[in-house]
């Protein structure tokens, strides 16, 4: 790390985590997080107004904590980066307003960046420069996307995404059916360790021949979720106990099989030799194992950031901002909006 590399603070507020990260060049100095996830648990999903209010309360203390831990003064920053979309409109607005205020007060450039591109960019702080091109599989409670990334600071192409539920959303809904707490992903992951991956034959969405023509790199998890719910209902109606571990393992296997199969196929068909997996679902132990196995067989290098950098955080925004500064990309206009449906191909607002 050298002092002439750009020092960038990144703010993330697109969902329920208030994240503030500071990066110098490709080195992570701090990743401060305040999460409102516990406040949403009893509703079984993120409540937008609750998230916005929590961001407002956490913003200044989280910025102060990040600067304190990194030993950085605000006036040392070279630029401020913020998630400008996609995400929850009110939640995004809190982060964008805070970033604008900092940029104006400090007289530094502002980069409003795409949340999905930031999920990809974060891996530089762990595994060094991104291979160009990289394939990225982003799977979380809010997104399931397969992206071809020739240059994360300027060129991100969408090959496919979910046509209904996000992968993490399917984990959360199936967990609810099984009586497991929210967010359900980690609980299903744990329960599945004791269950049979082929105990129940659940459907693999959008994988038959016709779907592979029309939706080659798209995903669908809503049919799977319904199939699990029907199976559990039938079991309950019969008076037999529900084998939670078997249902969890077989459901998880169906999700992970489709995700890794399509991601590896996308790499092979596009001549890409590196696959990055990010988003909260990247913490899934079976997804990591199967991706490792299938990538190794296909000669693809697998890059998965550590779990804390896979879920939403400020470091990813700072990392993308720092790469934009290093590559001389134009900053955003100070009038930049929070764009809840920002297209993935727009890397910087
Ligand atoms: O990236 P993230 O923290 O927030 C967004 O949704 O953007 O992802 C949260 C999602 C939740 O749906 C959660 O159930 C899922 O990631 N998740 C997991 C695991 N850990 C978190 N899903 C499967 N297996 C896990 N181990
Ligand atoms: Zn995310």
Short mmCIF file of N, CA and C and ligand atoms in Angstrom, two decimals, residues 12 14-15 17 86 115-116 119 138-143 278-280 310-313 316, ligand 2:
data_model
loop_
_atom_site.label_atom_id
_atom_site.label_comp_id
_atom_site.label_asym_id
_atom_site.label_seq_id
_atom_site.Cartn_x
_atom_site.Cartn_y
_atom_site.Cartn_z
N UNK A 12 -22.80 2.26 1.94
CA UNK A 12 -23.78 1.31 1.40
C UNK A 12 -25.03 1.32 2.28
N UNK A 14 -28.34 0.14 0.65
CA UNK A 14 -29.41 -0.24 -0.27
C UNK A 14 -30.47 -1.14 0.35
N UNK A 15 -30.11 -1.81 1.45
CA UNK A 15 -31.10 -2.72 2.06
C UNK A 15 -31.11 -2.52 3.57
N UNK A 17 -28.33 -3.14 5.77
CA UNK A 17 -27.07 -2.87 6.46
C UNK A 17 -26.59 -1.46 6.14
N UNK A 86 -29.07 -0.49 -7.52
CA UNK A 86 -30.48 -0.57 -7.17
C UNK A 86 -30.66 -0.94 -5.70
N UNK A 115 -24.70 -1.08 -7.07
CA UNK A 115 -24.54 -2.06 -5.98
C UNK A 115 -24.00 -3.40 -6.48
N UNK A 116 -24.48 -3.85 -7.64
CA UNK A 116 -24.06 -5.16 -8.14
C UNK A 116 -22.60 -5.14 -8.59
N UNK A 119 -20.48 -5.41 -5.61
CA UNK A 119 -20.34 -6.79 -5.12
C UNK A 119 -19.19 -7.50 -5.85
N UNK A 138 -24.00 -13.42 -8.73
CA UNK A 138 -24.38 -12.68 -7.52
C UNK A 138 -25.69 -13.20 -6.99
N UNK A 139 -25.66 -13.76 -5.80
CA UNK A 139 -26.86 -14.38 -5.25
C UNK A 139 -27.09 -13.91 -3.82
N UNK A 140 -28.21 -13.19 -3.63
CA UNK A 140 -28.51 -12.69 -2.28
C UNK A 140 -30.00 -12.68 -2.08
N UNK A 141 -30.46 -12.02 -1.01
CA UNK A 141 -31.90 -11.94 -0.76
C UNK A 141 -32.59 -11.05 -1.77
N UNK A 142 -31.83 -10.17 -2.41
CA UNK A 142 -32.43 -9.24 -3.37
C UNK A 142 -32.08 -9.51 -4.81
N UNK A 143 -30.99 -10.25 -5.07
CA UNK A 143 -30.63 -10.47 -6.48
C UNK A 143 -30.08 -11.86 -6.76
N UNK A 278 -20.65 -13.99 -5.34
CA UNK A 278 -20.84 -12.99 -4.29
C UNK A 278 -22.29 -12.91 -3.86
N UNK A 279 -22.59 -12.06 -2.87
CA UNK A 279 -23.94 -11.96 -2.32
C UNK A 279 -24.05 -12.87 -1.10
N UNK A 280 -25.08 -12.65 -0.28
CA UNK A 280 -25.22 -13.40 0.97
C UNK A 280 -25.24 -14.91 0.80
N UNK A 310 -19.07 -10.84 1.24
CA UNK A 310 -20.09 -11.29 0.29
C UNK A 310 -21.42 -10.63 0.58
N UNK A 311 -21.75 -10.47 1.86
CA UNK A 311 -23.00 -9.80 2.21
C UNK A 311 -22.80 -8.30 2.01
N UNK A 312 -23.90 -7.53 2.08
CA UNK A 312 -23.80 -6.10 1.80
C UNK A 312 -22.87 -5.42 2.80
N UNK A 313 -22.01 -4.53 2.30
CA UNK A 313 -21.04 -3.86 3.17
C UNK A 313 -20.53 -2.59 2.49
N UNK A 316 -17.20 -2.80 -0.20
CA UNK A 316 -17.35 -3.09 -1.64
C UNK A 316 -17.53 -1.79 -2.43
ZN1 LIG B 2 -26.30 -7.00 -2.22
#
